[in-house]
Short mmCIF file of C-alpha atoms in Angstrom, two decimals:
data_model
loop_
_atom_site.label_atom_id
_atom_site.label_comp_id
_atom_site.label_asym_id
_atom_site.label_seq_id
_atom_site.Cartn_x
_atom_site.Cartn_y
_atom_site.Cartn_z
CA UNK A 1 -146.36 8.16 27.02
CA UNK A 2 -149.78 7.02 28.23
CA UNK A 3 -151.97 9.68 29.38
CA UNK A 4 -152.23 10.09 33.75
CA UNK A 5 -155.83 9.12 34.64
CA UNK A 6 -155.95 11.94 37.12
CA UNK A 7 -158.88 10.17 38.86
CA UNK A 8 -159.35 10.92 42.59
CA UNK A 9 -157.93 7.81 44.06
CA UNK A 10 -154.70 8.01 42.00
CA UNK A 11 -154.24 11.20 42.89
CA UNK A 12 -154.47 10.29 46.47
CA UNK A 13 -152.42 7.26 46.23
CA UNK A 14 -149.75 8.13 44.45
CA UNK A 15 -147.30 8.54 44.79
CA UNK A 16 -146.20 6.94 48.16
CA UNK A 17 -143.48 7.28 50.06
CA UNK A 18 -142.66 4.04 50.69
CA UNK A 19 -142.63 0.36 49.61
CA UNK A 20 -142.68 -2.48 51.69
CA UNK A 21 -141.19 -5.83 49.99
CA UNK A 22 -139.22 -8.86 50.28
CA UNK A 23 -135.66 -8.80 48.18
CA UNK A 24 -136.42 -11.71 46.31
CA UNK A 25 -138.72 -9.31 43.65
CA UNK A 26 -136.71 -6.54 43.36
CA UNK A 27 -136.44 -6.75 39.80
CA UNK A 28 -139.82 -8.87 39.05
CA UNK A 29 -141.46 -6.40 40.74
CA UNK A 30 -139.90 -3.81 42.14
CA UNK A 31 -137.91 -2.14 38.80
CA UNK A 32 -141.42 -2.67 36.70
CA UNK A 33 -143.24 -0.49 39.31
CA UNK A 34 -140.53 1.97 38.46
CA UNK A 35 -140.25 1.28 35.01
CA UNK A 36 -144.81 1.51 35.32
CA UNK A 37 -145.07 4.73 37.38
CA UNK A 38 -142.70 6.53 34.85
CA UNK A 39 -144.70 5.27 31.79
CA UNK A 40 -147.76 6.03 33.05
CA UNK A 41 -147.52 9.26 35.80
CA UNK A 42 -144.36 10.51 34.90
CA UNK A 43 -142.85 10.03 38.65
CA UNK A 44 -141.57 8.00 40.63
CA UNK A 45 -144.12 5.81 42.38
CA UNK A 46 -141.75 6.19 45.58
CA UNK A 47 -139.40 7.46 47.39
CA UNK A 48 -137.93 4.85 49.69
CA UNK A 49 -137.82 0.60 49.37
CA UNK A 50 -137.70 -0.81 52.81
CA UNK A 51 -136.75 -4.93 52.11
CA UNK A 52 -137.68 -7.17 54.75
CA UNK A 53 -135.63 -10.42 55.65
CA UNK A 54 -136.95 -13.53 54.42
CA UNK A 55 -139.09 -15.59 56.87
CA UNK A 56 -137.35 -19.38 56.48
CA UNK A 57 -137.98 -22.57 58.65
CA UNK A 58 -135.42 -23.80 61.15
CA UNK A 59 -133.73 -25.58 58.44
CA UNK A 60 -133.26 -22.35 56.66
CA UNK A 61 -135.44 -23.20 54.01
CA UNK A 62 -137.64 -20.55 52.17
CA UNK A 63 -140.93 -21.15 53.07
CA UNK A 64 -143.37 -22.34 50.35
CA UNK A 65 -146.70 -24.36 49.78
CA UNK A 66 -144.91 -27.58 47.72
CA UNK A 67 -142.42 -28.55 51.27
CA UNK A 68 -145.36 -27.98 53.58
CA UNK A 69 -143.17 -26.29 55.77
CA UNK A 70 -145.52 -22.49 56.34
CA UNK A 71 -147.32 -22.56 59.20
CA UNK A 72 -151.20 -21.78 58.94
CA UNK A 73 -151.37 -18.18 60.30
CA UNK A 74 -154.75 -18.40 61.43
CA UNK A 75 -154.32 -21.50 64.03
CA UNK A 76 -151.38 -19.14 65.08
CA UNK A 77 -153.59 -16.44 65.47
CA UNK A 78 -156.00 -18.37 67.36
CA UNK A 79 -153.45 -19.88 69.80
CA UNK A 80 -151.50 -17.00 70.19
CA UNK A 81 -153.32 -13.56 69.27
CA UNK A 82 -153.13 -11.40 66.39
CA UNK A 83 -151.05 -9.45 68.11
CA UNK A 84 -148.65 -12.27 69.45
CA UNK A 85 -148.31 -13.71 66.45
CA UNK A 86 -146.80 -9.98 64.97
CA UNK A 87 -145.05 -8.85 68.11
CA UNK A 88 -143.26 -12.75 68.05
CA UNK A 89 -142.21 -11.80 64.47
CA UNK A 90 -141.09 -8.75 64.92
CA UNK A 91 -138.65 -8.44 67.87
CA UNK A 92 -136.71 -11.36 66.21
CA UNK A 93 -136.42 -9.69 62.95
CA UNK A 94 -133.75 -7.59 62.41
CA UNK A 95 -133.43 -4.79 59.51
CA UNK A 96 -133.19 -7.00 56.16
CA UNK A 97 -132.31 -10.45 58.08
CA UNK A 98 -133.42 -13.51 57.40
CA UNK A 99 -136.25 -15.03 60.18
CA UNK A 100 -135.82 -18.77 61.66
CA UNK A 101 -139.47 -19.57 62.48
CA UNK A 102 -140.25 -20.97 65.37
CA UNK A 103 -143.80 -20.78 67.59
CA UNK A 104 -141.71 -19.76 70.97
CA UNK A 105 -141.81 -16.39 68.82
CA UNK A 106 -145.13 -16.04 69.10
CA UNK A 107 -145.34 -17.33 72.78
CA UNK A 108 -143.29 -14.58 73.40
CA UNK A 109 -145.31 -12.29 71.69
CA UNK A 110 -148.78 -13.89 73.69
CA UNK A 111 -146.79 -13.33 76.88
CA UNK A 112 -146.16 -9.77 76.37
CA UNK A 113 -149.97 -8.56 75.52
CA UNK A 114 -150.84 -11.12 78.37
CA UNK A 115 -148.49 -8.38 80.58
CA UNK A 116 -149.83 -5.45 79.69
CA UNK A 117 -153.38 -7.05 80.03
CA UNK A 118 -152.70 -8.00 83.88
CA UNK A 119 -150.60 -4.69 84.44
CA UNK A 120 -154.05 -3.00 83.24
CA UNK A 121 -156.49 -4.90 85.24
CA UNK A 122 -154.49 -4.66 88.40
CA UNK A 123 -154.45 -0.63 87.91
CA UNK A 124 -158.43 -0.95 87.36
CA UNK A 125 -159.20 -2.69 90.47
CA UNK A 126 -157.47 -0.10 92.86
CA UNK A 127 -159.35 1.75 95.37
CA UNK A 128 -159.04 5.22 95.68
CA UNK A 129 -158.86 7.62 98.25
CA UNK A 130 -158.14 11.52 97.94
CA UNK A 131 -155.69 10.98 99.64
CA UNK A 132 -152.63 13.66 98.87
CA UNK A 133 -149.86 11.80 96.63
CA UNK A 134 -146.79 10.45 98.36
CA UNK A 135 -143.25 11.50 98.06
CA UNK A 136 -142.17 7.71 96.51
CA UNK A 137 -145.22 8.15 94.49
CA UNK A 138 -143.81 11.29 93.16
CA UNK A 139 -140.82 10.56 92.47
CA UNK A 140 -141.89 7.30 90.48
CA UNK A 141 -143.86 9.51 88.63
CA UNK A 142 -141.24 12.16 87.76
CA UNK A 143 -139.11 9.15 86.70
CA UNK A 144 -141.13 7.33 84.52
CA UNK A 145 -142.26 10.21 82.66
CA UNK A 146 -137.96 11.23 81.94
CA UNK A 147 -137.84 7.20 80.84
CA UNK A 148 -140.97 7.44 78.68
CA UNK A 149 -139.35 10.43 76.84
CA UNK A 150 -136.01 8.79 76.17
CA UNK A 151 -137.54 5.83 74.59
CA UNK A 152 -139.88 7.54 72.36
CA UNK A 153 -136.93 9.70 71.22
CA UNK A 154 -135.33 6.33 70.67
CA UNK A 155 -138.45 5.08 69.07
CA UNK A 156 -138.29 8.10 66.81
CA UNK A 157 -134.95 7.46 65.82
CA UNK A 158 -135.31 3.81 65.20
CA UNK A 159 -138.18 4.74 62.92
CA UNK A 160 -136.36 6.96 60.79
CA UNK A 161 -133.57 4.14 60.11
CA UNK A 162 -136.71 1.54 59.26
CA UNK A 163 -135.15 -0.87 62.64
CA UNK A 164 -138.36 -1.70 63.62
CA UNK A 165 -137.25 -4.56 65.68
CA UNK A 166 -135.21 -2.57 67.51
CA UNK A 167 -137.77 0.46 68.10
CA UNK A 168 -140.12 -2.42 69.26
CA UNK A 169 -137.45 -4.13 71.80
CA UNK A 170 -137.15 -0.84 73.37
CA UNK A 171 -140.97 -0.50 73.80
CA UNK A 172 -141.07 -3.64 75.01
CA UNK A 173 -138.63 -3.45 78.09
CA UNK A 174 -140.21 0.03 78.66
CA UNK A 175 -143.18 -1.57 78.82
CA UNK A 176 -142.31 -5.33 80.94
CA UNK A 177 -139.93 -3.78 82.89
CA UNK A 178 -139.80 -0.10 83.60
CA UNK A 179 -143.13 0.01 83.53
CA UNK A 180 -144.61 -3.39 85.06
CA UNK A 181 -141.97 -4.41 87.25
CA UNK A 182 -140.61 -1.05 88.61
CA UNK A 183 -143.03 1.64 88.20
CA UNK A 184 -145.97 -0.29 89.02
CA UNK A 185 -144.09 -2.16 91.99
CA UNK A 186 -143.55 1.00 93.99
CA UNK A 187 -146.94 2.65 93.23
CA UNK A 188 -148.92 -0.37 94.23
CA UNK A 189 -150.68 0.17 97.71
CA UNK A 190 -150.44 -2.21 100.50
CA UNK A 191 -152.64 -5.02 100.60
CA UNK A 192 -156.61 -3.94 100.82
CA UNK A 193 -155.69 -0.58 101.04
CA UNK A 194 -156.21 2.58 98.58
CA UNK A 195 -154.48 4.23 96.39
CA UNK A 196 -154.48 8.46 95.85
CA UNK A 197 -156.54 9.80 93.08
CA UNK A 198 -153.25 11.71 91.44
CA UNK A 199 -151.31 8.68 91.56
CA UNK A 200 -154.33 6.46 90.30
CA UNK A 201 -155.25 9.29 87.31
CA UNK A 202 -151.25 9.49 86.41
CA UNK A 203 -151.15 5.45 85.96
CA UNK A 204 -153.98 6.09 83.79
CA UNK A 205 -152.18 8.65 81.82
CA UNK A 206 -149.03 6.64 81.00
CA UNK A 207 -151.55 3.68 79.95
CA UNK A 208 -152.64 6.13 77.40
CA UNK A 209 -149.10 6.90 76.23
CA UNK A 210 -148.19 3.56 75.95
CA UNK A 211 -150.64 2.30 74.13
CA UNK A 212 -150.39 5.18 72.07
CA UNK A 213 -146.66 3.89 71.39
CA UNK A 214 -147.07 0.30 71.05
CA UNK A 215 -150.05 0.70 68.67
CA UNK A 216 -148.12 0.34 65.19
CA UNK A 217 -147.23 -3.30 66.37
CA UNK A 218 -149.93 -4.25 68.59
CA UNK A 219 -153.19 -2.74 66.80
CA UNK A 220 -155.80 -4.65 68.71
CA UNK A 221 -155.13 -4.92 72.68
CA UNK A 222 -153.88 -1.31 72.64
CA UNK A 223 -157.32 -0.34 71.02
CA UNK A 224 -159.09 -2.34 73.66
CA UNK A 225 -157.40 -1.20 76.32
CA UNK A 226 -157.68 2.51 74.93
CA UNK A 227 -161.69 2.29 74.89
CA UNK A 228 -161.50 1.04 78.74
CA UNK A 229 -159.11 3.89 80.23
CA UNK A 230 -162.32 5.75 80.36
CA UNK A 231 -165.52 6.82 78.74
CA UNK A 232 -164.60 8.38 75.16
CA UNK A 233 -166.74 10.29 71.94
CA UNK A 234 -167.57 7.67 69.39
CA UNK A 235 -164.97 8.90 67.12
CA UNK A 236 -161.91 8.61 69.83
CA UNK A 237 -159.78 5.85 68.75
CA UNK A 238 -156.12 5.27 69.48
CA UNK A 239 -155.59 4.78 65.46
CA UNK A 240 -156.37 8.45 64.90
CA UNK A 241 -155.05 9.66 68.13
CA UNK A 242 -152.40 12.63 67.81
CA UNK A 243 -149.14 10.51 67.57
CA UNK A 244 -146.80 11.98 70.53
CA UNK A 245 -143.71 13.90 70.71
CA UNK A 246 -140.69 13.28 72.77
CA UNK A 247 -140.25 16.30 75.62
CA UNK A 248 -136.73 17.01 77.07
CA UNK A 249 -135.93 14.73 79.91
CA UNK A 250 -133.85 14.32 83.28
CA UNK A 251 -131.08 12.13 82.47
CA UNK A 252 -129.97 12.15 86.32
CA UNK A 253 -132.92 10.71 87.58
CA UNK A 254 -132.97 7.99 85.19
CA UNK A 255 -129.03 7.27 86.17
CA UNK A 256 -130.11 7.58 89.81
CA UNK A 257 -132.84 5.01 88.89
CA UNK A 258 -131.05 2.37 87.63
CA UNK A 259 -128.68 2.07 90.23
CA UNK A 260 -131.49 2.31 92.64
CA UNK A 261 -132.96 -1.02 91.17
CA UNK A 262 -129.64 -2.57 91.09
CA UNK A 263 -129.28 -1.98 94.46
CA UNK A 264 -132.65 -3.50 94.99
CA UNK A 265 -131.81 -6.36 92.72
CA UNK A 266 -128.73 -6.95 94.77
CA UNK A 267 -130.55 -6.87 98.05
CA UNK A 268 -133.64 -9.69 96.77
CA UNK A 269 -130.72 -11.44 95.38
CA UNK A 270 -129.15 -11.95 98.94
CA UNK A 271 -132.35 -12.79 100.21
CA UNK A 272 -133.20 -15.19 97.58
CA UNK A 273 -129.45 -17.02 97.89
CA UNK A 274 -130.04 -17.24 101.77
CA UNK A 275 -133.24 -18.21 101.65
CA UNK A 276 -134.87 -15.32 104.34
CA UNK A 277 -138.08 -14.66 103.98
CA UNK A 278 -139.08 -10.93 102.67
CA UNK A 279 -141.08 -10.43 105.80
CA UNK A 280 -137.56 -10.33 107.58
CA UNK A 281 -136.39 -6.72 107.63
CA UNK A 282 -132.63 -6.10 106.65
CA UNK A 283 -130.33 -3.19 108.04
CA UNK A 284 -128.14 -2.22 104.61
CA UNK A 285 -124.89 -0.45 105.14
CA UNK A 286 -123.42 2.03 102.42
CA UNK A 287 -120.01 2.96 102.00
CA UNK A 288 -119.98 5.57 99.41
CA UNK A 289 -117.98 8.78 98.21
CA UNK A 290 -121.49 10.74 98.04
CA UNK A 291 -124.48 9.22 100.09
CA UNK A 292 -127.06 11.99 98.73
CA UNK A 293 -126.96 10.12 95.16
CA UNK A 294 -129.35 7.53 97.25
CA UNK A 295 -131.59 9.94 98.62
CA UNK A 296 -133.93 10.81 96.13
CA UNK A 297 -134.53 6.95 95.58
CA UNK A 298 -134.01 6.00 99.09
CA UNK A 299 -137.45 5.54 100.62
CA UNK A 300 -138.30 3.31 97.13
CA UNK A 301 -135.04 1.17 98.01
CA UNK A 302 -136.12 0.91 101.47
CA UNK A 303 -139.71 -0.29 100.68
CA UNK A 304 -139.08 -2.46 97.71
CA UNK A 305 -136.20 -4.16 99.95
CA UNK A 306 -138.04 -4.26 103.14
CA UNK A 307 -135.14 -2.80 105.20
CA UNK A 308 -135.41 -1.68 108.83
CA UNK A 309 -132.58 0.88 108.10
CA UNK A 310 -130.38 2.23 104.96
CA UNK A 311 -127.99 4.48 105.99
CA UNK A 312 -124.21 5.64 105.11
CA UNK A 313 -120.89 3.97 107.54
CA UNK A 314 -117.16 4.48 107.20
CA UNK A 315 -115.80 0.98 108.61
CA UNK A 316 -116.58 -2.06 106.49
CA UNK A 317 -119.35 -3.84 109.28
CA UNK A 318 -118.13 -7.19 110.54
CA UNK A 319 -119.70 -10.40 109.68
CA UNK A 320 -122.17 -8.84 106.53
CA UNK A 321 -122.31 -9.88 103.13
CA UNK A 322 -121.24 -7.27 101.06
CA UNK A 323 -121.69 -6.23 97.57
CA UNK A 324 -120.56 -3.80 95.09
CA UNK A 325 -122.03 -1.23 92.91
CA UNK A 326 -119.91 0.84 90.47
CA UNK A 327 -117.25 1.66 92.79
CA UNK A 328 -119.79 1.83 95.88
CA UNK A 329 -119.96 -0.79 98.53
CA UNK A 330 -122.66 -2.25 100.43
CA UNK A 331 -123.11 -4.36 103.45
CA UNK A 332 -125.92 -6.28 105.12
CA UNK A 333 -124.79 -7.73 108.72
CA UNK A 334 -125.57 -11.33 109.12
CA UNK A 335 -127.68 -10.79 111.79
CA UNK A 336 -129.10 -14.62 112.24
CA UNK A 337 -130.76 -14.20 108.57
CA UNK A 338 -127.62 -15.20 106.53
CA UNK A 339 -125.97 -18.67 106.80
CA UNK A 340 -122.55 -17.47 106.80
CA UNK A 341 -121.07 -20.88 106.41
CA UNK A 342 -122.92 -21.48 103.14
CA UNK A 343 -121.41 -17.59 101.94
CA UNK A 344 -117.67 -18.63 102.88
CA UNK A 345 -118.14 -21.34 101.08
CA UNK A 346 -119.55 -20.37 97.57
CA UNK A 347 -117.18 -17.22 97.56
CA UNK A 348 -114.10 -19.55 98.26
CA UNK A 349 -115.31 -21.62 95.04
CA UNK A 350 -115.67 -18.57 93.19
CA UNK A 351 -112.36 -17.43 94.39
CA UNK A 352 -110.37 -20.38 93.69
CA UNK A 353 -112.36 -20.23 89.86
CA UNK A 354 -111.41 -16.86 89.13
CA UNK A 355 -107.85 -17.30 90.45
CA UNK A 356 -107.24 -20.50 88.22
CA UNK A 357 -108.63 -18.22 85.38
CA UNK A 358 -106.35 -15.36 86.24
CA UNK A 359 -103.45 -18.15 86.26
CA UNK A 360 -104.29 -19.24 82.50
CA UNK A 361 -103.99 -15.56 81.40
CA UNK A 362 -100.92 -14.79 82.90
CA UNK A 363 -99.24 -17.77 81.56
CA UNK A 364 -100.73 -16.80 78.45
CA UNK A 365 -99.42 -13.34 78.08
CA UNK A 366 -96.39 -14.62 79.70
CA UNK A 367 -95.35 -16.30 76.25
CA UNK A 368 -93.11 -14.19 73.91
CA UNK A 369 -94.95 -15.92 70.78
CA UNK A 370 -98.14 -14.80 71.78
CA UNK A 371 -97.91 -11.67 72.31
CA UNK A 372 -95.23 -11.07 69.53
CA UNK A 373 -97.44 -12.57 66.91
CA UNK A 374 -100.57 -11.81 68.04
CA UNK A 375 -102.79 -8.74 66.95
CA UNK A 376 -102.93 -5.90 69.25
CA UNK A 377 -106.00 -5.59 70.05
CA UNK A 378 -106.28 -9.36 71.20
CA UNK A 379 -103.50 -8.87 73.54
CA UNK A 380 -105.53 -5.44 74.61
CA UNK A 381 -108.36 -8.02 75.19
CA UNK A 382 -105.90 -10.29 77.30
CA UNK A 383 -104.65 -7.97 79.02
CA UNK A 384 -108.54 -6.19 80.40
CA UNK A 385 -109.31 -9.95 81.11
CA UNK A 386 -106.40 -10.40 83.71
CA UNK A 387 -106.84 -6.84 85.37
CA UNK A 388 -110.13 -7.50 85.49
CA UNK A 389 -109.47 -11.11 87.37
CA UNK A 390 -107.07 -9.46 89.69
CA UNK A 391 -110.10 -6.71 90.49
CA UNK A 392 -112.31 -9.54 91.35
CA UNK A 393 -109.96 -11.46 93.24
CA UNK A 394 -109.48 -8.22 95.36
CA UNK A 395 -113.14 -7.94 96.05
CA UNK A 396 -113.67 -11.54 96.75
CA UNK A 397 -110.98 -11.69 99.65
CA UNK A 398 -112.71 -8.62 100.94
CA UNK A 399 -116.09 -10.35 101.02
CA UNK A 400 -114.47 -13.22 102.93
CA UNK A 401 -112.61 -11.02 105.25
CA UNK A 402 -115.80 -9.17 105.76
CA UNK A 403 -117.28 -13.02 107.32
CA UNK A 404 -115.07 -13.28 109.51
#
């Protein structure tokens, strides 16, 4: 056995804890780094092999020099950012699969710093006023912070099974949309006017998180954006920052959240289908078995929906749209805003759709052969498809009853 060099950087280096390869060398590379780290160190050179997928064209061909088919990664860098180019790469590359190249990857990726870029600036240019925090404010904040903590647990988790895609995918709708479209939605001040210092300072503070989070897989705008939070010692870099752990977290809020911006979804969706402008003012009408499962959320809902009033009934309210949330119910009266005609008419075509459809699954499960011969869990799947046809049905003629 050769003698171990024992010089400082092998002793440093090795051994590591994991390798980082492609399958295609796993024994012209791989096994002789085994084989080499036993002959020379007596130990294994590591402890884990994480193989990536193989990065082919959209023909599925292995990328190589002779078919001209790799694309040059510095134009891609140029056109779509360093960290474009790896964020791209990455969401669409699942745990030991095989990658179809194609630029719209890294478009995506470009698109995604170019959101967190704007989200930044837009926090920046707020005015501030000492102002005392208020209660929407708060309760964005106490919400975000419960979110924040569930994905980095998630994060975590993803890390210890190597799915980095899937780690990354949740940082990224964290990020795009709990972040940029909610959290920063209800925060925002009104036009020209300021925002409160605790509010402002808190934004500030979840910047820092994220980009603490997002750093492994976007190295460079999450350093940038790190240096600009505010003034920092020379040596204060995001690279060596103290990587965070996840605190415990209020699941309830985050469930009350979520169906919060449904609703809210729901309500921009009417809007958008009717064509009223948001500067009209809506009344919303909630039939619900427990009203106070809105109220922590309900002056957000109100603002982000622009409604004049959001409050519980008991009667279905005559000529209103209604919609359905879980098994909650909610109505907007008509009002002038809502061309009724045009609603009659697109929930009759969706009724007569969904009752040809439940037609086709009844005759189906109607046949002896079928459901003799067929496995049991297809005719399970049958069977959820027509009850959940007949559900629908049963709303829809509600809808239209609720016209007029």
């Amino acid at each position: 056995m050769v003698e171990n060099p024992g010089n400082p950087d092998i002793n440093y280096y090795y051994p590591t804890s994991v390798l980082v390869t492609g399958w295609d060398i796993i024994f012209f590379w791989v096994a002789r780094m085994v084989f080499a780290g036993y002959e020379f160190m007596n130990e294994m050179p590591f402890k884990k092999v994480y193989f990536t997928g193989m990065v082919r064209d959209l023909q599925r061909r292995k990328m190589s020099k002779s078919l001209g088919n790799s694309p040059e990664a510095l134009k891609l860098i140029e056109q779509y950012g360093a960290d474009g180019v790896r964020v791209g790469m990455l969401l669409s590359s699942a745990a030991g699969n095989d990658l179809l190249f194609d630029e719209k990857l890294c478009e995506q990726g470009r698109n995604f710093s170019t959101k967190i870029w704007n989200a930044f600036r837009l926090v920046k240019n707020w005015e501030i006023t000492e102002e005392t925090a208020s209660e929407k404010n708060t309760i964005a904040r106490d919400w975000f912070e419960a979110r924040y903590n569930q994905v980095l647990a998630e994060s975590e988790d993803n890390f210890s099974k190597f799915r980095l895609s899937d780690s990354l995918m949740s940082i990224y709708k964290l990020i795009w949309a709990d972040f940029c479209s909610w959290y920063l939605e209800i925060i925002k001040p009104d036009f020209g006017q300021p925002i409160d210092r605790e509010t402002y300072d808190t934004a500030n503070d979840f910047f820092e998180k994220l980009m603490k989070l997002v750093h492994p897989y976007m190295p460079f705008i999450s350093e940038e954006i790190w240096q600009n939070i505010k003034e920092r010692e020379s040596n204060d870099y995001v690279i060596v920052a103290e990587w965070p752990k996840a605190a415990a977290f209020d699941k309830n809020i985050i469930s009350a959240a979520e169906v919060a911006f449904e609703l809210i979804s729901n309500i921009r969706n009417i809007r958008n289908s009717n064509g009223i402008s948001f500067k009209n003012k809506l009344n919303l009408y909630a039939k619900v078995n427990d009203f106070r499962e809105y109220a922590q959320f309900q002056n957000i809902i109100s603002r982000l929906g622009n409604l004049d009033t959001f409050e519980e009934c008991k009667e279905n309210p005559e000529n209103s749209i209604s919609f359905t949330i879980r098994a909650d119910e909610f109505f907007i009266p008509a009002d002038g805003n809502v061309d009724v005609e045009k609603e009659k008419t697109e929930l009759t075509k969706e009724l007569e759709y969904t009752q040809g459809f439940l037609n086709s699954i009844t005759k189906k499960l109607s046949n002896e052969r079928f459901v003799n011969n067929a496995p049991e869990q297809v005719v399970a799947v049958e069977k959820k498809k027509q009850a959940d046809a007949e559900e629908k049905i049963k709303m829809l003629a509600e809808k239209l009853k609720g016209l007029g």
